[in-house]
Every structure is written in structure tokens, then in C-alpha cells.
Amino acid sequence: MARAGLTAERLTRAGAELADEVGFDQVTASELARRFDVKVASLYSHIRNTHDLRTRIALLALDELADLAADAVAGRAGKDALTAFANVYRDYGRDHPGRAAAARMRLDPETAAASGGVRHAQLTRAILRGYDLTEPDQTHAVRLLGSVFHGYSSLELAGGFSHSAPDSEETWTRVLDALDALLRNWPTASPL
């Protein structure tokens, strides 16, 4: 019977695949039930509701990204680490657009604190140590990098750079060069 073998993990992975196909905002328990040819009530033994499913997909995406980023930056420093880290986000967005969107889902503080998002912040801060940034500048830089990586990837996926020259790859390289230069010469806040 189609119901056999349903688990929270299997539903989460199927939900993540669905998100990549149709978009994260389109993922619902009802749509997932259709995929498994079961009634929605059959899923509720494994997930609480659509919000729970989406949260699980977000956590999966954050873990996947953290694993990929950790592997990419291992043994690298400075611009090499920054570039490897940035490319993970860009490539993940291309390969898994729904999961990339899920990784930006707002989580409650307790869930966020136990998520792969913590590893992302730790990896980003490890990269920034190579640029000799201290607090609060390090936090500002973490936010800047996240904004640039996610923003560029989102605009690129939406076709925002496909209608004009130069090629998006050339721009990406220039963006990373500019970030590296900025981080090397980070402006310090002047006293008021």
C-alpha cells in the first residue's frame, strides 16, 4: 500500500524535492499527500501540519548547506575561503531553488538555535577571522555577506541578469573581489 514506509524524514525529503520543483511557497501537506497517493490525515502521524513540514524542509536545507560550506572552506583562508563559501550558496540556489528559499524561512528562536544556521554563522565568522574583524564589525560583515550571497543568487535565478552584458559569472567574480577588498579594508565606525 502507498502508505507503507512513510516517515517524517521521507516526507521531509519528498517535500524538499517538491519545493525544488514548484517553489517552497507551494509546498503543502495536501500537495505532499497527493504525491504519495494518500489522504492528508495519513501524514499527520509523521508531521503536524504544513508549517511543520516547511520547518523540517528549512532545517534540512540549513544542514545540507552547512555541510557543503564546511567541506568547501576546509583548509582555505582569506579570499579562497570567502569564494568557496560564496560559491556553495550560489550553486545550492541553482541546484535546489526551493530548498534555498526554505533556508531563509524565519524560524522560532529555539528552533533556529538548534539548526544548521548556527554552523553557517560559525563558518562565516571563521572566514572573517582571516580578515581580522572584531565585534561589532564581524556581525555587520556576517549580515552583509549573507545579504549579498542570497540576494545575488535570488536575482540570478529569477533571470535578473540574463538580459544584458556582461555575463553574470563575470559580475559574480567582481562582486567577490569587491567583498574581499572591503573586508581587507573594513571601515571602522567613527565616534559621534
Coordinates of C-alpha atoms in Angstrom, one line a residue:
M1 CA 0.0 0.0 0.0
A2 CA 1.2 3.5 -0.8
R3 CA 1.2 4.5 2.9
A4 CA 3.8 1.9 3.9
G5 CA 7.2 3.4 4.6
L6 CA 6.1 6.9 5.4
T7 CA 8.4 8.6 7.9
A8 CA 9.0 12.2 8.9
E9 CA 12.4 12.0 7.2
R10 CA 11.0 10.6 3.9
L11 CA 8.2 13.2 3.9
T12 CA 10.7 15.9 4.5
R13 CA 12.9 14.8 1.7
A14 CA 10.0 14.5 -0.6
G15 CA 8.8 17.9 0.5
A16 CA 12.3 19.3 -0.3
E17 CA 12.2 17.8 -3.8
L18 CA 8.7 19.3 -4.3
A19 CA 10.0 22.7 -3.2
D20 CA 12.7 22.5 -5.8
E21 CA 10.1 21.6 -8.4
V22 CA 7.3 24.0 -7.7
G23 CA 8.7 26.5 -5.2
F24 CA 8.9 26.5 -1.4
D25 CA 5.7 28.6 -1.0
Q26 CA 3.7 26.0 -2.9
V27 CA 4.6 23.1 -0.6
T28 CA 1.7 22.0 1.5
A29 CA 0.7 18.8 3.3
S30 CA -2.1 18.4 0.8
E31 CA 0.2 18.5 -2.2
L32 CA 2.6 16.1 -0.5
A33 CA -0.2 13.7 0.3
R34 CA -1.1 13.7 -3.5
R35 CA 2.5 12.8 -4.3
F36 CA 2.2 9.8 -2.1
D37 CA -1.4 9.0 -3.1
V38 CA -2.6 9.1 0.5
K39 CA -5.0 11.2 2.4
V40 CA -3.6 14.2 4.3
A41 CA -4.6 12.6 7.6
S42 CA -2.1 9.8 6.8
L43 CA 0.7 12.3 7.0
Y44 CA -0.3 13.6 10.4
S45 CA 1.3 10.6 12.1
H46 CA 4.6 12.0 10.9
I47 CA 4.2 15.7 10.6
R48 CA 1.9 18.1 12.4
N49 CA 0.8 20.4 9.5
T50 CA 2.1 22.3 6.6
H51 CA 4.1 24.7 8.8
D52 CA 5.8 21.8 10.5
L53 CA 6.6 20.3 7.0
R54 CA 8.1 23.6 5.8
T55 CA 10.1 23.9 9.0
R56 CA 11.5 20.5 8.5
I57 CA 12.5 21.3 4.9
A58 CA 14.2 24.5 6.2
L59 CA 16.2 22.6 8.7
L60 CA 17.2 20.0 6.1
A61 CA 18.3 22.8 3.8
L62 CA 20.3 24.5 6.5
D63 CA 22.0 21.3 7.4
E64 CA 22.8 20.5 3.8
L65 CA 24.2 24.0 3.2
A66 CA 26.3 23.9 6.4
D67 CA 27.8 20.5 5.4
L68 CA 28.6 21.7 1.8
A69 CA 30.1 25.0 3.1
A70 CA 32.2 23.3 5.8
D71 CA 33.6 20.9 3.1
A72 CA 34.2 23.8 0.7
V73 CA 36.1 26.0 3.2
A74 CA 38.2 23.3 4.9
G75 CA 41.8 24.2 4.7
R76 CA 41.2 27.5 3.0
A77 CA 41.6 31.1 4.3
G78 CA 41.1 34.6 3.1
K79 CA 39.7 35.2 -0.3
D80 CA 39.9 31.5 -1.2
A81 CA 37.6 30.6 1.8
L82 CA 35.3 33.5 1.0
T83 CA 35.0 32.5 -2.6
A84 CA 34.4 28.8 -1.8
F85 CA 31.8 29.7 0.8
A86 CA 30.0 32.1 -1.6
N87 CA 30.0 29.6 -4.4
V88 CA 28.3 27.0 -2.2
Y89 CA 25.4 29.4 -1.6
R90 CA 25.2 30.3 -5.3
D91 CA 25.4 26.7 -6.5
Y92 CA 22.9 25.4 -3.9
G93 CA 20.5 28.1 -5.0
R94 CA 20.9 26.9 -8.7
D95 CA 20.6 23.2 -7.9
H96 CA 17.9 23.5 -5.2
P97 CA 16.0 26.7 -5.6
G98 CA 13.1 25.6 -3.3
R99 CA 15.5 24.4 -0.6
A100 CA 17.5 27.7 -0.8
A101 CA 14.2 29.6 -0.3
A102 CA 13.4 27.3 2.7
A103 CA 16.8 28.1 4.2
R104 CA 15.6 31.7 4.6
M105 CA 12.4 30.7 6.4
R106 CA 12.0 32.5 9.7
L107 CA 12.3 30.0 12.5
D108 CA 11.4 30.5 16.1
P109 CA 14.4 31.3 18.3
E110 CA 14.6 27.8 19.9
T111 CA 14.5 26.0 16.5
A112 CA 16.9 28.4 15.0
A113 CA 19.4 28.0 17.8
A114 CA 19.4 24.2 17.2
S115 CA 19.6 24.4 13.4
G116 CA 22.4 24.3 10.9
G117 CA 22.1 28.1 10.7
V118 CA 24.3 28.2 13.8
R119 CA 27.0 26.4 11.8
H120 CA 26.6 28.9 8.9
A121 CA 27.3 31.8 11.3
Q122 CA 30.2 30.0 12.8
L123 CA 31.7 29.3 9.4
T124 CA 31.2 32.9 8.3
R125 CA 32.9 34.1 11.4
A126 CA 35.7 31.7 10.9
I127 CA 36.3 33.1 7.4
L128 CA 36.1 36.7 8.8
R129 CA 38.8 35.9 11.4
G130 CA 41.1 35.8 8.4
Y131 CA 40.2 39.5 7.8
D132 CA 40.9 40.5 11.5
L133 CA 37.4 41.7 12.1
T134 CA 36.2 42.0 15.7
E135 CA 32.8 42.8 17.1
P136 CA 30.5 44.5 16.2
D137 CA 32.1 44.7 12.8
Q138 CA 32.1 40.9 12.5
T139 CA 28.3 40.8 12.9
H140 CA 27.9 43.6 10.4
A141 CA 30.1 41.6 7.9
V142 CA 28.1 38.4 8.5
R143 CA 24.9 40.2 7.6
L144 CA 26.5 41.8 4.6
L145 CA 27.8 38.5 3.2
G146 CA 24.5 36.7 3.8
S147 CA 22.6 39.5 2.1
V148 CA 24.9 39.6 -0.9
F149 CA 25.1 35.8 -1.4
H150 CA 21.3 35.2 -1.0
G151 CA 20.4 38.4 -2.9
Y152 CA 22.6 37.7 -5.9
S153 CA 21.6 34.1 -6.1
S154 CA 17.9 35.0 -5.9
L155 CA 18.2 37.7 -8.6
E156 CA 20.2 35.5 -10.8
L157 CA 17.7 32.6 -10.5
A158 CA 14.8 35.0 -11.4
G159 CA 16.6 35.9 -14.6
G160 CA 17.5 39.4 -13.4
F161 CA 21.0 39.3 -15.0
S162 CA 20.2 37.3 -18.2
H163 CA 19.1 40.2 -20.3
S164 CA 22.3 42.2 -20.6
A165 CA 26.1 42.0 -20.8
P166 CA 28.4 41.4 -19.1
D167 CA 27.8 37.8 -18.2
S168 CA 26.6 37.0 -14.7
E169 CA 29.7 34.9 -14.0
E170 CA 31.9 38.0 -14.7
T171 CA 29.8 40.1 -12.3
W172 CA 29.9 37.4 -9.6
T173 CA 33.7 37.4 -9.8
R174 CA 33.8 41.2 -9.5
V175 CA 31.4 41.0 -6.5
L176 CA 33.6 38.6 -4.7
D177 CA 36.7 40.7 -5.5
A178 CA 34.9 43.8 -4.1
L179 CA 33.8 41.9 -1.0
D180 CA 37.4 40.7 -0.4
A181 CA 38.7 44.2 -0.8
L182 CA 36.1 45.7 1.5
L183 CA 36.8 43.1 4.2
R184 CA 40.5 43.7 4.0
N185 CA 39.9 47.4 4.5
W186 CA 36.8 47.3 6.6
P187 CA 35.8 50.9 7.7
T188 CA 35.8 51.4 11.4
A189 CA 32.9 53.3 12.9
S190 CA 33.8 56.8 13.8
P191 CA 32.8 58.1 17.2
L192 CA 29.9 60.6 17.2

